[in-house]
Amino acid sequence: MVKFIGRMNEDIGDIVLARAPKNTKYTSPTIQKEILHIIANRVRGKIREEVGDAKFCILVDEAKDSANKEEMSIILRFVDHLGVLRERFFEIVHVPNTSAATLKEKISTILSRYNLHNSNMRGQGYDGASNMSGSWNGLQALFLKECPYAYYIHCFAHRLQLTLVGASTKETSVYLFFSKLLAIVNLIGCSPKWHTELHSAQAIKIANMVTLGERDTGRGINQIGNLHRSGSTRRSSHFGSICSLIDMYGAIISVLESIVE
């Protein structure tokens, strides 16, 4: 980005990157994160201006990132001064746990930081997990105690996913396939010994295929992956689980035969 801007403007191009003073190149990870943080705050400030004095709803979900940390995303839904319905991604924040009290504290802190009061909340959209939808101690119940107009709606995307999963269990062949797939993932994943054996068998298979020219080489192409467990609320996770099974099929068979012996 710096290189591109330098090309577009000679005045900038003369003072950035190789031509910049050694202590002000602005390319270190620390400085880049600081710049991104400043930009993010500016964006959130603009969204706050867009909300104005309007009532708003929140859409919240949490998931683990690649570092196995729990992250919570917050989206604001509101009607702007032109009467147009808007949805704006507002914040993603790390949470130490997914208890309702912790999530509420984090959400309230972020909203209050931008002068968005819980009393102006008119809706909550979450999945159906007990920590979110619980009638007594769930996140939606905690916000309802502060604002009785913040009605909770079970996320329709999650409801559709649960419906698809429920419907698929009525098709015997589909149900048996995914049941066996889950059993294989659990069986191999429960033992560090079998997990290591799976990786070793997969490494040998990849090396043989590369030698025979049956597999392309390149950065990140032949990394040894893991079997993925499917989740009932994310249909795409079933596809990912099948793909990992296909890619590691030979290694899986080798490990299963070893277990049988």
XYZ file of N, CA and C in Angstrom:
783
model
N 0.824 -1.197 0.000
C 0.000 0.000 0.000
C 0.866 1.257 0.000
N 1.928 1.238 0.829
C 2.846 2.387 0.873
C 3.522 2.570 -0.483
N 3.939 1.446 -1.080
C 4.599 1.499 -2.387
C 3.646 2.073 -3.440
N 2.388 1.652 -3.389
C 1.384 2.116 -4.354
C 1.148 3.618 -4.216
N 0.977 4.083 -2.978
C 0.746 5.515 -2.744
C 1.964 6.325 -3.171
N 3.164 5.756 -2.923
C 4.389 6.437 -3.339
C 4.474 6.604 -4.840
N 3.962 5.620 -5.581
C 3.945 5.720 -7.048
C 2.956 6.790 -7.516
N 1.868 6.924 -6.808
C 0.814 7.860 -7.209
C 1.164 9.305 -6.873
N 2.046 9.496 -5.882
C 2.370 10.848 -5.435
C 3.885 10.949 -5.242
N 4.531 11.762 -6.054
C 5.994 11.877 -6.001
C 6.476 12.408 -4.657
N 5.736 13.335 -4.071
C 6.139 13.906 -2.786
C 6.200 12.821 -1.702
N 5.227 11.884 -1.758
C 5.231 10.778 -0.797
C 6.296 9.765 -1.170
N 6.418 9.473 -2.470
C 7.398 8.492 -2.936
C 8.819 8.831 -2.549
N 9.118 10.115 -2.380
C 10.484 10.549 -2.053
C 10.842 10.347 -0.581
N 9.840 10.014 0.263
C 10.137 9.950 1.708
C 9.688 8.635 2.352
N 9.326 7.612 1.543
C 8.863 6.349 2.118
C 9.782 5.203 1.732
N 9.638 4.091 2.471
C 10.370 2.841 2.242
C 11.876 3.068 2.198
N 12.547 2.732 1.092
C 14.014 2.817 1.018
C 14.513 4.243 1.210
N 13.675 5.229 0.848
C 14.094 6.635 0.959
C 13.723 7.260 2.299
N 13.067 6.487 3.146
C 12.641 7.015 4.443
C 13.782 6.953 5.449
N 13.777 7.855 6.446
C 14.767 7.744 7.530
C 14.630 6.386 8.218
N 15.712 5.850 8.733
C 15.687 4.492 9.283
C 14.734 4.344 10.458
N 14.455 5.430 11.176
C 13.583 5.325 12.352
C 12.132 5.694 12.063
N 11.796 5.968 10.814
C 10.401 6.330 10.482
C 9.968 5.685 9.167
N 10.178 4.377 9.050
C 9.739 3.683 7.832
C 8.275 3.233 7.942
N 7.781 3.099 9.168
C 6.374 2.720 9.422
C 6.010 1.362 8.828
N 6.965 0.446 8.786
C 6.684 -0.882 8.221
C 6.849 -2.003 9.236
N 7.186 -1.681 10.478
C 7.323 -2.737 11.491
C 5.934 -3.230 11.889
N 5.809 -4.489 12.321
C 4.492 -5.020 12.732
C 3.817 -4.178 13.804
N 4.596 -3.662 14.746
C 4.018 -2.854 15.834
C 3.367 -1.589 15.284
N 4.092 -0.896 14.395
C 3.567 0.347 13.820
C 2.366 0.049 12.918
N 2.455 -1.044 12.145
C 1.334 -1.398 11.257
C 0.069 -1.661 12.060
N 0.213 -2.377 13.186
C -0.952 -2.657 14.024
C -1.519 -1.372 14.614
N -0.628 -0.453 14.974
C -1.080 0.825 15.529
C -1.854 1.624 14.480
N -1.350 1.622 13.248
C -2.040 2.335 12.152
C -3.410 1.709 11.893
N -3.454 0.363 11.866
C -4.735 -0.328 11.656
C -5.708 -0.023 12.789
N -5.183 0.064 14.016
C -6.026 0.380 15.171
C -6.618 1.777 15.032
N -5.814 2.722 14.566
C -6.296 4.100 14.362
C -7.382 4.129 13.290
N -7.131 3.414 12.174
C -8.126 3.368 11.095
C -9.426 2.733 11.584
N -9.308 1.633 12.348
C -10.498 0.938 12.859
C -11.327 1.858 13.749
N -10.647 2.632 14.603
C -11.364 3.574 15.475
C -12.076 4.659 14.671
N -11.435 5.102 13.576
C -12.067 6.100 12.713
C -13.331 5.519 12.072
N -13.244 4.266 11.636
C -14.400 3.613 11.012
C -15.528 3.472 12.022
N -15.186 3.007 13.238
C -16.219 2.866 14.270
C -16.830 4.221 14.624
N -16.005 5.269 14.613
C -16.518 6.610 14.870
C -17.535 7.030 13.821
N -17.259 6.711 12.552
C -18.190 7.028 11.465
C -19.498 6.252 11.620
N -19.377 4.974 12.021
C -20.585 4.167 12.230
C -21.409 4.763 13.366
N -20.709 5.214 14.421
C -21.433 5.821 15.553
C -22.177 7.065 15.107
N -21.560 7.886 14.262
C -22.235 9.075 13.717
C -23.454 8.665 12.899
N -23.326 7.559 12.167
C -24.424 7.077 11.330
C -25.615 6.638 12.185
N -25.317 6.010 13.334
C -26.395 5.582 14.238
C -27.113 6.788 14.818
N -26.347 7.804 15.217
C -26.953 9.003 15.789
C -27.737 8.695 17.043
N -28.965 9.216 17.110
C -29.830 8.978 18.267
C -30.811 7.837 18.036
N -30.614 7.086 16.960
C -31.555 6.015 16.608
C -31.468 4.850 17.593
N -32.571 4.118 17.683
C -32.551 2.866 18.424
C -31.793 1.846 17.576
N -31.266 0.795 18.203
C -30.462 -0.162 17.449
C -30.660 -1.573 17.991
N -30.251 -2.546 17.177
C -30.223 -3.946 17.586
C -28.780 -4.438 17.508
N -28.487 -5.498 18.230
C -27.153 -6.088 18.143
C -27.262 -7.525 17.628
N -26.313 -7.919 16.798
C -26.170 -9.298 16.338
C -24.807 -9.766 16.838
N -24.785 -10.859 17.575
C -23.550 -11.315 18.224
C -23.343 -12.804 17.979
N -22.092 -13.165 17.722
C -21.729 -14.578 17.621
C -20.296 -14.722 18.111
N -19.943 -15.919 18.554
C -18.560 -16.147 18.971
C -18.040 -17.427 18.336
N -16.733 -17.457 18.114
C -16.081 -18.619 17.515
C -14.606 -18.592 17.882
N -13.958 -19.747 17.778
C -12.525 -19.821 18.048
C -11.751 -19.446 16.794
N -10.652 -18.691 16.982
C -9.808 -18.334 15.854
C -8.718 -19.388 15.670
N -7.791 -19.140 14.730
C -6.752 -20.122 14.427
C -5.803 -20.361 15.598
N -5.757 -19.412 16.530
C -4.912 -19.563 17.719
C -5.676 -20.212 18.869
N -6.879 -20.715 18.584
C -7.736 -21.385 19.567
C -8.230 -20.443 20.660
N -8.299 -19.132 20.336
C -8.841 -18.147 21.263
C -10.287 -17.841 20.884
N -11.097 -17.629 21.915
C -12.508 -17.333 21.680
C -12.665 -15.857 21.305
N -13.272 -15.603 20.156
C -13.488 -14.242 19.674
C -14.987 -13.984 19.520
N -15.400 -12.785 19.862
C -16.821 -12.411 19.745
C -16.952 -11.255 18.757
N -17.835 -11.422 17.790
C -18.088 -10.362 16.810
C -19.407 -9.671 17.149
N -19.438 -8.360 16.936
C -20.622 -7.550 17.237
C -21.019 -6.766 15.993
N -22.270 -6.876 15.606
C -22.807 -6.142 14.459
C -23.964 -5.274 14.947
N -24.003 -4.045 14.485
C -25.111 -3.137 14.822
C -26.098 -3.097 13.673
N -27.370 -3.124 14.002
C -28.446 -3.050 13.007
C -29.347 -1.880 13.399
N -29.568 -0.938 12.482
C -30.320 0.268 12.832
C -30.899 0.895 11.558
N -31.780 1.853 11.755
C -32.346 2.633 10.650
C -31.722 4.023 10.703
N -31.074 4.429 9.603
C -30.372 5.721 9.607
C -31.336 6.885 9.414
N -30.803 8.111 9.343
C -31.650 9.310 9.281
C -32.417 9.409 7.960
N -32.029 8.608 6.958
C -32.746 8.578 5.679
C -33.841 7.504 5.667
N -33.951 6.767 6.766
C -34.949 5.716 6.855
C -34.497 4.409 6.221
N -33.194 4.270 5.993
C -32.656 3.067 5.367
C -32.116 2.127 6.441
N -32.484 0.845 6.348
C -32.007 -0.149 7.295
C -30.533 -0.453 7.030
N -29.701 -0.366 8.050
C -28.258 -0.595 7.906
C -27.795 -1.702 8.856
N -26.817 -2.468 8.416
C -26.106 -3.413 9.276
C -24.622 -3.105 9.154
N -23.970 -2.878 10.265
C -22.567 -2.496 10.248
C -21.766 -3.390 11.199
N -20.726 -4.040 10.652
C -19.797 -4.791 11.497
C -19.054 -3.788 12.366
N -19.148 -3.946 13.674
C -18.664 -2.905 14.578
C -17.384 -3.274 15.326
N -17.285 -4.510 15.789
C -16.141 -4.855 16.639
C -15.962 -6.366 16.691
N -14.720 -6.790 16.847
C -14.417 -8.179 17.200
C -13.502 -8.130 18.409
N -13.830 -8.897 19.439
C -13.105 -8.773 20.711
C -12.856 -10.164 21.296
N -11.692 -10.325 21.902
C -11.357 -11.588 22.560
C -12.094 -11.688 23.892
N -12.663 -12.865 24.159
C -13.332 -13.102 25.441
C -12.693 -14.316 26.117
N -12.402 -14.221 27.422
C -11.742 -15.334 28.126
C -12.614 -16.569 28.240
N -13.941 -16.382 28.235
C -14.871 -17.510 28.266
C -16.191 -17.062 27.641
N -17.112 -17.993 27.451
C -18.367 -17.665 26.760
C -19.562 -17.664 27.712
N -19.323 -17.402 28.980
C -20.443 -17.283 29.912
C -21.243 -16.030 29.578
N -22.533 -16.053 29.877
C -23.408 -14.927 29.554
C -22.936 -13.640 30.223
N -22.493 -13.747 31.472
C -22.050 -12.559 32.219
C -20.827 -11.917 31.564
N -19.878 -12.756 31.112
C -18.671 -12.240 30.466
C -19.010 -11.556 29.146
N -19.868 -12.200 28.346
C -20.248 -11.627 27.050
C -20.974 -10.299 27.244
N -21.870 -10.257 28.224
C -22.608 -9.010 28.465
C -21.670 -7.887 28.893
N -20.727 -8.212 29.762
C -19.785 -7.202 30.233
C -18.974 -6.630 29.069
N -18.495 -7.501 28.178
C -17.695 -7.064 27.035
C -18.534 -6.209 26.080
N -19.750 -6.661 25.783
C -20.622 -5.913 24.871
C -20.958 -4.546 25.449
N -21.327 -4.507 26.731
C -21.694 -3.245 27.380
C -20.517 -2.277 27.399
N -19.302 -2.804 27.641
C -18.107 -1.957 27.666
C -17.869 -1.307 26.316
N -17.997 -2.104 25.253
C -17.769 -1.587 23.898
C -18.829 -0.568 23.523
N -20.099 -0.857 23.827
C -21.182 0.070 23.487
C -21.038 1.382 24.249
N -20.734 1.291 25.539
C -20.603 2.514 26.351
C -19.408 3.349 25.916
N -18.363 2.685 25.404
C -17.186 3.404 24.923
C -17.543 4.354 23.787
N -18.563 3.991 23.022
C -19.000 4.831 21.895
C -20.353 5.490 22.177
N -20.666 5.600 23.477
C -21.865 6.314 23.910
C -23.141 5.712 23.320
N -23.162 4.388 23.204
C -24.361 3.662 22.791
C -24.941 3.012 24.042
N -26.126 3.459 24.450
C -26.688 3.034 25.729
C -27.554 1.783 25.553
N -27.456 0.883 26.518
C -28.267 -0.334 26.481
C -29.757 -0.025 26.452
N -30.150 1.111 27.022
C -31.570 1.483 27.064
C -32.128 1.752 25.665
N -31.242 2.016 24.689
C -31.696 2.258 23.313
C -31.710 0.995 22.468
N -31.397 -0.140 23.090
C -31.387 -1.401 22.356
C -32.817 -1.891 22.138
N -33.109 -2.318 20.908
C -34.456 -2.777 20.582
C -34.495 -4.186 20.003
N -33.374 -4.884 20.035
C -33.371 -6.245 19.533
C -32.041 -6.926 19.765
N -32.082 -8.264 19.926
C -30.885 -9.065 20.094
C -30.982 -10.278 19.170
N -29.935 -10.535 18.413
C -29.918 -11.693 17.517
C -28.732 -12.585 17.828
N -29.012 -13.802 18.337
C -27.953 -14.759 18.678
C -28.329 -16.140 18.155
N -27.409 -17.109 18.386
C -27.769 -18.491 18.090
C -28.582 -19.038 19.263
N -28.886 -20.323 19.221
C -29.765 -20.895 20.234
C -29.045 -21.528 21.408
N -27.734 -21.310 21.528
C -26.983 -21.884 22.653
C -27.537 -21.367 23.976
N -27.465 -22.193 25.007
C -28.082 -21.841 26.288
C -27.478 -20.578 26.905
N -26.169 -20.348 26.683
C -25.559 -19.147 27.261
C -26.059 -17.874 26.588
N -26.616 -18.018 25.373
C -27.146 -16.856 24.645
C -28.660 -16.728 24.827
N -29.372 -17.848 24.680
C -30.839 -17.792 24.617
C -31.532 -18.133 25.930
N -30.766 -18.501 26.965
C -31.381 -18.905 28.233
C -32.383 -17.892 28.764
N -33.534 -18.376 29.194
C -34.622 -17.484 29.631
C -34.339 -16.811 30.969
N -33.452 -17.403 31.789
C -33.202 -16.861 33.116
C -31.819 -16.222 33.236
N -30.800 -16.952 32.771
C -29.431 -16.444 32.937
C -28.686 -16.302 31.608
N -29.393 -16.432 30.497
C -28.760 -16.268 29.190
C -28.458 -14.802 28.909
N -27.645 -14.573 27.868
C -27.272 -13.199 27.515
C -28.500 -12.349 27.223
N -29.456 -12.910 26.495
C -30.651 -12.129 26.152
C -31.452 -11.753 27.389
N -31.486 -12.646 28.386
C -32.219 -12.356 29.628
C -31.539 -11.239 30.420
N -30.214 -11.227 30.422
C -29.476 -10.192 31.163
C -29.724 -8.813 30.563
N -29.772 -8.726 29.224
C -30.043 -7.435 28.592
C -31.513 -7.029 28.771
N -32.419 -8.016 28.778
C -33.837 -7.709 28.969
C -34.107 -7.104 30.348
N -33.287 -7.479 31.331
C -33.461 -6.911 32.665
C -33.186 -5.405 32.656
N -32.256 -4.978 31.792
C -31.920 -3.554 31.698
C -32.850 -2.828 30.732
N -33.255 -3.525 29.661
C -34.122 -2.905 28.660
C -35.178 -3.912 28.211
N -36.413 -3.761 28.663
C -37.467 -4.743 28.356
C -37.886 -4.754 26.888
N -37.376 -3.800 26.088
C -37.745 -3.747 24.662
C -36.721 -4.434 23.761
N -35.636 -4.945 24.346
C -34.573 -5.575 23.550
C -34.936 -7.038 23.294
N -35.920 -7.239 22.414
C -36.434 -8.583 22.157
C -35.385 -9.481 21.510
N -35.393 -10.754 21.910
C -34.427 -11.721 21.392
C -35.022 -12.493 20.220
N -34.251 -12.601 19.129
C -34.637 -13.402 17.967
C -33.561 -14.450 17.738
N -33.980 -15.732 17.714
C -33.036 -16.810 17.417
C -32.607 -16.686 15.950
N -31.288 -16.581 15.718
C -30.733 -16.377 14.375
C -31.348 -17.350 13.369
N -31.944 -16.806 12.300
C -32.612 -17.645 11.314
C -31.625 -18.504 10.529
N -30.387 -18.020 10.373
C -29.374 -18.820 9.672
C -29.067 -20.084 10.478
N -28.940 -19.940 11.800
C -28.687 -21.107 12.650
C -29.901 -22.036 12.653
N -31.085 -21.464 12.656
C -32.289 -22.298 12.653
C -32.385 -23.107 11.365
N -32.008 -22.459 10.249
C -32.007 -23.173 8.971
C -30.983 -24.299 8.984
N -29.791 -24.037 9.551
C -28.750 -25.066 9.643
C -29.244 -26.247 10.466
N -29.863 -25.958 11.612
C -30.369 -27.029 12.469
C -31.469 -27.819 11.776
N -32.279 -27.122 10.972
C -33.336 -27.798 10.208
C -32.734 -28.732 9.166
N -31.701 -28.252 8.470
C -31.029 -29.080 7.462
C -30.420 -30.329 8.095
N -29.754 -30.136 9.229
C -29.142 -31.273 9.909
C -30.218 -32.257 10.368
N -31.305 -31.708 10.939
C -32.394 -32.567 11.386
C -33.034 -33.345 10.242
N -33.219 -32.651 9.106
C -33.824 -33.308 7.937
C -32.908 -34.387 7.376
N -31.585 -34.112 7.386
C -30.643 -35.074 6.802
C -30.591 -36.374 7.603
N -30.886 -36.285 8.902
C -30.859 -37.504 9.712
C -31.994 -38.457 9.349
N -33.024 -37.941 8.648
C -34.141 -38.787 8.239
C -33.803 -39.595 6.985
N -32.737 -39.189 6.280
C -32.259 -39.937 5.119
C -31.203 -40.918 5.618
N -31.548 -42.194 5.652
C -30.722 -43.207 6.319
C -29.283 -43.230 5.832
N -29.087 -43.188 4.507
C -27.730 -43.287 3.967
C -26.874 -42.089 4.382
N -27.488 -40.895 4.379
C -26.763 -39.687 4.795
C -26.439 -39.765 6.283
N -27.408 -40.172 7.075
C -27.221 -40.267 8.526
C -26.101 -41.247 8.870
N -26.109 -42.424 8.231
C -25.092 -43.436 8.507
C -23.705 -42.949 8.091
N -23.644 -42.258 6.943
C -22.348 -41.773 6.459
C -21.725 -40.807 7.464
N -22.488 -39.801 7.879
C -21.929 -38.804 8.795
C -21.705 -39.374 10.196
N -22.498 -40.358 10.585
C -22.277 -41.015 11.882
C -20.946 -41.756 11.885
N -20.670 -42.462 10.773
C -19.400 -43.192 10.676
C -18.223 -42.219 10.573
N -18.421 -41.133 9.825
C -17.364 -40.131 9.700
C -17.019 -39.536 11.067
N -18.047 -39.195 11.848
C -17.817 -38.633 13.184
C -17.131 -39.646 14.087
N -17.509 -40.932 13.949
C -16.892 -41.982 14.759
C -15.405 -42.112 14.447
N -15.047 -42.024 13.157
C -13.640 -42.109 12.747
C -12.850 -40.923 13.318
N -13.416 -39.710 13.179
C -12.743 -38.507 13.688
C -12.523 -38.618 15.193
N -13.546 -39.057 15.928
C -13.433 -39.178 17.384
C -12.453 -40.270 17.781
N -12.485 -41.387 17.055
C -11.624 -42.523 17.388
C -10.146 -42.162 17.247
N -9.797 -41.572 16.101
C -8.389 -41.229 15.854
C -7.967 -40.019 16.692
N -8.874 -39.074 16.866
C -8.534 -37.857 17.600
C -8.368 -38.051 19.089
N -8.954 -39.129 19.642
C -8.907 -39.316 21.096
C -7.560 -39.847 21.576
N -6.734 -40.340 20.645
C -5.454 -40.928 21.034
C -4.293 -40.183 20.387
N -3.402 -39.595 21.174
C -2.212 -38.941 20.605
C -1.386 -39.896 19.755
N -1.337 -41.190 20.162
C -0.570 -42.194 19.414
C -1.135 -42.365 18.013
N -2.459 -42.524 17.908
C -3.083 -42.729 16.593
C -3.044 -41.455 15.763
N -3.134 -40.315 16.447
C -3.065 -39.028 15.756
C -1.687 -38.849 15.112
N -0.642 -39.204 15.866
C 0.725 -39.127 15.334
C 0.914 -40.115 14.198
N 0.343 -41.298 14.347
C 0.448 -42.322 13.291
C -0.252 -41.847 12.017
N -1.365 -41.158 12.173
C -2.075 -40.611 11.013
C -1.203 -39.605 10.272
N -0.551 -38.705 10.998
C 0.320 -37.699 10.383
C 1.499 -38.352 9.675
N 2.075 -39.381 10.291
C 3.217 -40.073 9.685
C 2.798 -40.753 8.384
N 1.650 -41.429 8.413
C 1.158 -42.113 7.210
C 0.839 -41.108 6.104
N 0.276 -39.953 6.478
C -0.057 -38.920 5.489
C 1.210 -38.316 4.890
N 2.252 -38.131 5.703
C 3.521 -37.572 5.215
C 4.154 -38.508 4.189
N 4.115 -39.818 4.467
C 4.670 -40.808 3.525
C 3.880 -40.805 2.221
N 2.554 -40.710 2.338
C 1.702 -40.698 1.141
C 1.988 -39.471 0.277
N 2.088 -38.303 0.895
C 2.358 -37.061 0.152
C 3.713 -37.144 -0.547
N 4.727 -37.653 0.172
C 6.072 -37.767 -0.411
C 6.058 -38.675 -1.634
N 5.328 -39.802 -1.543
C 5.243 -40.729 -2.678
C 4.531 -40.101 -3.867
N 3.457 -39.380 -3.613
C 2.691 -38.758 -4.692
C 3.496 -37.658 -5.375
N 4.269 -36.906 -4.583
C 5.119 -35.850 -5.159
C 6.195 -36.474 -6.037
N 6.788 -37.578 -5.565
C 7.828 -38.281 -6.324
C 7.281 -38.788 -7.658
N 6.040 -39.285 -7.640
C 5.417 -39.820 -8.861
C 4.811 -38.721 -9.738
N 4.882 -37.486 -9.278
C 4.323 -36.375 -10.045
C 2.815 -36.304 -10.015
N 2.190 -36.975 -9.020
C 0.724 -36.996 -8.922
C 0.197 -35.865 -8.034
N 1.107 -35.098 -7.470
C 0.680 -34.008 -6.583
C 1.558 -32.793 -6.835
N 0.916 -31.631 -6.975
C 1.664 -30.399 -7.226
C 2.435 -29.982 -5.981
N 3.517 -29.242 -6.211
C 4.291 -28.710 -5.095
C 4.192 -27.191 -5.099
N 4.408 -26.611 -3.972
C 4.329 -25.161 -3.842
C 4.137 -24.795 -2.388
N 4.258 -23.526 -2.112
C 4.181 -23.062 -0.727
C 2.801 -23.325 -0.133
N 2.754 -24.054 0.963
C 1.509 -24.302 1.695
C 0.602 -25.348 1.091
N 0.978 -25.941 -0.071
C 0.085 -26.883 -0.748
C 0.041 -28.225 -0.038
N 1.201 -28.712 0.405
C 1.289 -30.075 0.933
C 1.453 -30.129 2.446
N 0.849 -29.190 3.124
C 0.882 -29.238 4.581
C 0.023 -30.401 5.076
N 0.485 -31.055 6.134
C -0.257 -32.184 6.690
C -1.365 -31.643 7.582
N -2.589 -31.897 7.204
C -3.721 -31.350 7.946
C -4.235 -32.297 9.013
N -5.424 -32.026 9.486
C -6.081 -32.859 10.493
C -7.482 -33.204 10.014
N -8.045 -34.218 10.620
C -9.444 -34.527 10.367
C -10.308 -33.481 11.047
N -11.292 -32.964 10.330
C -12.138 -31.905 10.878
C -13.459 -32.477 11.374
N -13.818 -32.064 12.571
C -15.107 -32.486 13.134
C -16.202 -31.537 12.662
N -17.303 -32.082 12.205
C -18.405 -31.251 11.715
C -19.231 -30.730 12.884
N -19.824 -29.543 12.694
C -20.675 -28.946 13.721
C -22.111 -28.843 13.243
N -23.054 -29.043 14.139
C -24.459 -29.091 13.740
C -25.012 -27.750 13.283
N -24.382 -26.628 13.705
C -24.911 -25.314 13.339
C -24.213 -24.695 12.138
N -23.224 -25.383 11.592
C -22.524 -24.854 10.412
C -22.456 -25.948 9.361
N -23.339 -25.858 8.385
C -23.409 -26.896 7.371
C -22.102 -26.996 6.586
N -21.418 -25.866 6.393
C -20.164 -25.882 5.645
C -19.111 -26.732 6.345
N -19.234 -26.914 7.660
C -18.264 -27.728 8.390
C -18.358 -29.191 7.982
N -19.550 -29.643 7.547
C -19.700 -31.014 7.055
C -18.894 -31.198 5.769
N -18.934 -30.184 4.914
C -18.158 -30.236 3.677
C -16.662 -30.288 3.980
N -16.206 -29.459 4.935
C -14.809 -29.461 5.318
C -14.381 -30.796 5.898
N -15.273 -31.424 6.662
C -14.968 -32.727 7.252
C -14.804 -33.792 6.174
N -15.677 -33.740 5.159
C -15.589 -34.702 4.048
C -14.305 -34.484 3.257
N -13.959 -33.227 2.998
C -12.737 -32.920 2.236
C -11.497 -33.449 2.943
N -11.440 -33.288 4.277
C -10.284 -33.793 5.029
C -10.238 -35.312 4.987
N -11.422 -35.959 4.976
C -11.485 -37.420 4.879
C -10.934 -37.894 3.533
N -11.351 -37.220 2.450
C -10.898 -37.603 1.110
C -9.390 -37.416 0.980
N -8.890 -36.283 1.464
C -7.467 -35.977 1.324
C -6.598 -36.949 2.119
N -7.093 -37.407 3.274
C -6.295 -38.272 4.144
C -6.799 -39.707 4.148
N -7.553 -40.087 3.105
C -8.234 -41.385 3.093
C -7.257 -42.556 3.262
N -6.166 -42.555 2.459
C -5.197 -43.651 2.533
C -4.571 -43.761 3.906
N -4.207 -42.603 4.490
C -3.594 -42.595 5.818
C -4.580 -43.072 6.880
N -5.850 -42.708 6.724
C -6.882 -43.126 7.686
C -7.044 -44.642 7.657
N -7.117 -45.202 6.445
C -7.252 -46.657 6.309
C -6.072 -47.355 6.973
N -4.866 -46.817 6.774
C -3.670 -47.405 7.375
C -3.760 -47.410 8.902
N -4.227 -46.310 9.474
C -4.335 -46.212 10.927
C -5.428 -47.152 11.449
N -6.559 -47.209 10.766
C -7.652 -48.084 11.186
C -7.231 -49.561 11.142
N -6.470 -49.933 10.101
C -5.970 -51.316 10.015
C -5.026 -51.609 11.164
N -4.206 -50.613 11.528
C -3.288 -50.783 12.650
C -4.055 -50.963 13.955
N -5.143 -50.211 14.120
C -5.965 -50.329 15.323
C -6.612 -51.705 15.401
N -7.098 -52.190 14.237
C -7.738 -53.515 14.202
C -6.740 -54.602 14.603
N -5.509 -54.508 14.065
C -4.484 -55.496 14.405
C -4.145 -55.465 15.889
